[in-house]
CSV table of C-alpha atoms in Angstrom, one decimal:
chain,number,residue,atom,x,y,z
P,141,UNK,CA,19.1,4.4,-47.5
P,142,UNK,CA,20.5,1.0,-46.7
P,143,UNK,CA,18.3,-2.1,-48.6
P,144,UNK,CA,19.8,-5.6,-48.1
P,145,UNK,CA,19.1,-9.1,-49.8
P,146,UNK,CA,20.0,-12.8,-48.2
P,147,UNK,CA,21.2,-15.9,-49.9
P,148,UNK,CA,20.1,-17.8,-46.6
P,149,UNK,CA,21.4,-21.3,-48.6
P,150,UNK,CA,24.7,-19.3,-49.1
P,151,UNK,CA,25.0,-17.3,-45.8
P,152,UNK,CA,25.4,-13.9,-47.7
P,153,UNK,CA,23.9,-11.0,-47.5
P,154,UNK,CA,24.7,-7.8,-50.0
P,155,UNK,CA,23.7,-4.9,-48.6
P,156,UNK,CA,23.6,-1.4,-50.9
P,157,UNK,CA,24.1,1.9,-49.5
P,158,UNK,CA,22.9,5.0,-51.5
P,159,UNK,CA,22.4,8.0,-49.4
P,160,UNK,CA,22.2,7.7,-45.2
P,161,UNK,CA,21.4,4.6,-43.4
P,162,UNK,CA,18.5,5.1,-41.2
P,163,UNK,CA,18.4,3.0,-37.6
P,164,UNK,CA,15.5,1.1,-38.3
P,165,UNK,CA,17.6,0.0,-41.6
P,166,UNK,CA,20.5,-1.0,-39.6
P,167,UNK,CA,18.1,-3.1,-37.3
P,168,UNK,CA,16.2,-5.0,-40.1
P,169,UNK,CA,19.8,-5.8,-41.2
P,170,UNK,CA,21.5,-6.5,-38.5
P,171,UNK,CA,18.7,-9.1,-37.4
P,172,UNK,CA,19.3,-10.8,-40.6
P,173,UNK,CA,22.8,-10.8,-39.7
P,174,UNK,CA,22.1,-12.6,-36.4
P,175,UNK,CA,20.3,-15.2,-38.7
P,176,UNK,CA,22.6,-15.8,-41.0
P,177,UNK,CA,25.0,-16.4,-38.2
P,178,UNK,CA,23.1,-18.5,-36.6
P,179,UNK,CA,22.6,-20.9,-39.7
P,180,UNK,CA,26.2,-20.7,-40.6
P,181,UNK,CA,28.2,-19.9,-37.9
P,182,UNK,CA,29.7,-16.6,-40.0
P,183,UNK,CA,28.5,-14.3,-42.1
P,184,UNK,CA,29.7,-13.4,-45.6
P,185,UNK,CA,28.7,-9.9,-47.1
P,186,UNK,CA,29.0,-8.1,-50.2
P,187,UNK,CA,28.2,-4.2,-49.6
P,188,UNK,CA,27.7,-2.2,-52.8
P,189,UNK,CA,28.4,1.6,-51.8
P,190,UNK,CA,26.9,3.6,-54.2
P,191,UNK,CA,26.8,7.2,-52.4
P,192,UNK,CA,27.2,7.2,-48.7
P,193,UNK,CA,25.9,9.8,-47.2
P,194,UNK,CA,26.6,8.9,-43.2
P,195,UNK,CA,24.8,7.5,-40.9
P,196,UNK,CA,22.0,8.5,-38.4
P,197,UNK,CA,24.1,8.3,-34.7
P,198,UNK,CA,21.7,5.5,-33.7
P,199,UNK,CA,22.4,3.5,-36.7
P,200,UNK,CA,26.2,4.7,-36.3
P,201,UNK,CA,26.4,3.3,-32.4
P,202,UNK,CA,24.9,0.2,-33.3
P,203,UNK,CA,27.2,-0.5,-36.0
P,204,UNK,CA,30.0,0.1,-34.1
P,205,UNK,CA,28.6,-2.0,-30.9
P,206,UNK,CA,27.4,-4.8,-33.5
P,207,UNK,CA,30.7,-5.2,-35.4
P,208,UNK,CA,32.7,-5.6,-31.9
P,209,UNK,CA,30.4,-8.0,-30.9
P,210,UNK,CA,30.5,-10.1,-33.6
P,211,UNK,CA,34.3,-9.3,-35.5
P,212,UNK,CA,35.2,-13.1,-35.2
P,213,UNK,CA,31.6,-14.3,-36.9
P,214,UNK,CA,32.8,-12.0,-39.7
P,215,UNK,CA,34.1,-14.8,-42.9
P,216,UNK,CA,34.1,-12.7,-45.9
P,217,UNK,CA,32.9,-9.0,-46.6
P,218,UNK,CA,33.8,-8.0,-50.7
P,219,UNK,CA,33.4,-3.9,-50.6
P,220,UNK,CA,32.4,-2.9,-54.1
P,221,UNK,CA,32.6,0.7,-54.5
P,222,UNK,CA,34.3,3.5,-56.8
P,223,UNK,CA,34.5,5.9,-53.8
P,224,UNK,CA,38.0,6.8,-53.0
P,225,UNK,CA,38.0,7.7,-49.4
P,226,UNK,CA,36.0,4.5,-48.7
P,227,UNK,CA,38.3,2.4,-50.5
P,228,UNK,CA,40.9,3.9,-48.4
P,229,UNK,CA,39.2,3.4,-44.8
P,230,UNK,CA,38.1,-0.3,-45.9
P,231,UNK,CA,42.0,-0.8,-46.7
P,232,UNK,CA,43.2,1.1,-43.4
P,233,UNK,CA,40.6,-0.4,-41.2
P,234,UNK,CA,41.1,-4.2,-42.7
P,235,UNK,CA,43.8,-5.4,-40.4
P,236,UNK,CA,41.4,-5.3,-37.7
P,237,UNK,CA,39.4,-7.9,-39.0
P,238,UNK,CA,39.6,-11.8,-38.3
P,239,UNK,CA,37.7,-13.1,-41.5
P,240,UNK,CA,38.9,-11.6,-44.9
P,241,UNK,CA,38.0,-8.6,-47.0
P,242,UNK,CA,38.1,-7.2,-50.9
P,243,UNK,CA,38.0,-4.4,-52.1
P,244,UNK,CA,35.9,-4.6,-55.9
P,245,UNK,CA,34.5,-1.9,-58.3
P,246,UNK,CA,31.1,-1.7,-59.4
P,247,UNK,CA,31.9,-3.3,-62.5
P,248,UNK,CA,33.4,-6.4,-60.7
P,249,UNK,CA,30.0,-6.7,-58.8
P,250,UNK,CA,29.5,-10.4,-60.1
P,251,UNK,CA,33.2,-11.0,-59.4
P,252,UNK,CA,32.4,-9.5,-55.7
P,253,UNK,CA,29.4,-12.2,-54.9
P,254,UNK,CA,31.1,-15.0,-56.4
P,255,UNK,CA,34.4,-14.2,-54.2
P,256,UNK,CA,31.7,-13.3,-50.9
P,257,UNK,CA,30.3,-16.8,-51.8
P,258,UNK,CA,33.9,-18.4,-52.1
């Protein structure tokens, strides 16, 4: 399951993951991502990982077709997790993107927002 809140004043939106995203989650939030965009110009994101249990293909092709689409509208994205092997694709995977991202632990979650909002 994928729930997400949005700091529209801020142009964040923190997103938590515990289990597998569903498409219809992945739409909800990617039209709030197309919002926020469209207020601010970029998007900032803190995504709490709590257990991720993959992704519906749907949800996983949009994802993918979103984030290429939009990789320059991408500011800030703080990762906050204390799963290894996602820690270690967000670190692999970081180069290829424009806008800037950190990796935080669960207990750093207020240090994640204030750094997403930064």
């Amino acid at each position: 399951m994928m729930t997400f809140e949005t700091d529209s004043d801020a142009g964040v939106i923190e997103f938590t993951v515990n289990g597998e995203v569903k498409r219809a989650e992945y739409d909800a939030a990617s039209a709030e991502m197309e919002a926020v965009i469209g207020q601010h110009g970029k998007l900032r994101a803190v995504a709490v990982i709590e257990d991720f249990a993959g992704m519906e293909l749907a949800a996983w092709w949009k994802d993918i077709s979103w984030g290429v689409g939009h990789l320059t509208k991408i500011g800030r994205v703080a990762v906050v997790t204390d799963i290894g092997w996602i820690i270690t694709a967000s670190r692999a995977t970081s180069w290829m993107m424009p806008g800037e991202q950190k990796i935080f632990t669960p207990e750093e979650l207020d240090q994640a927002r204030a750094w997403a909002r930064g």
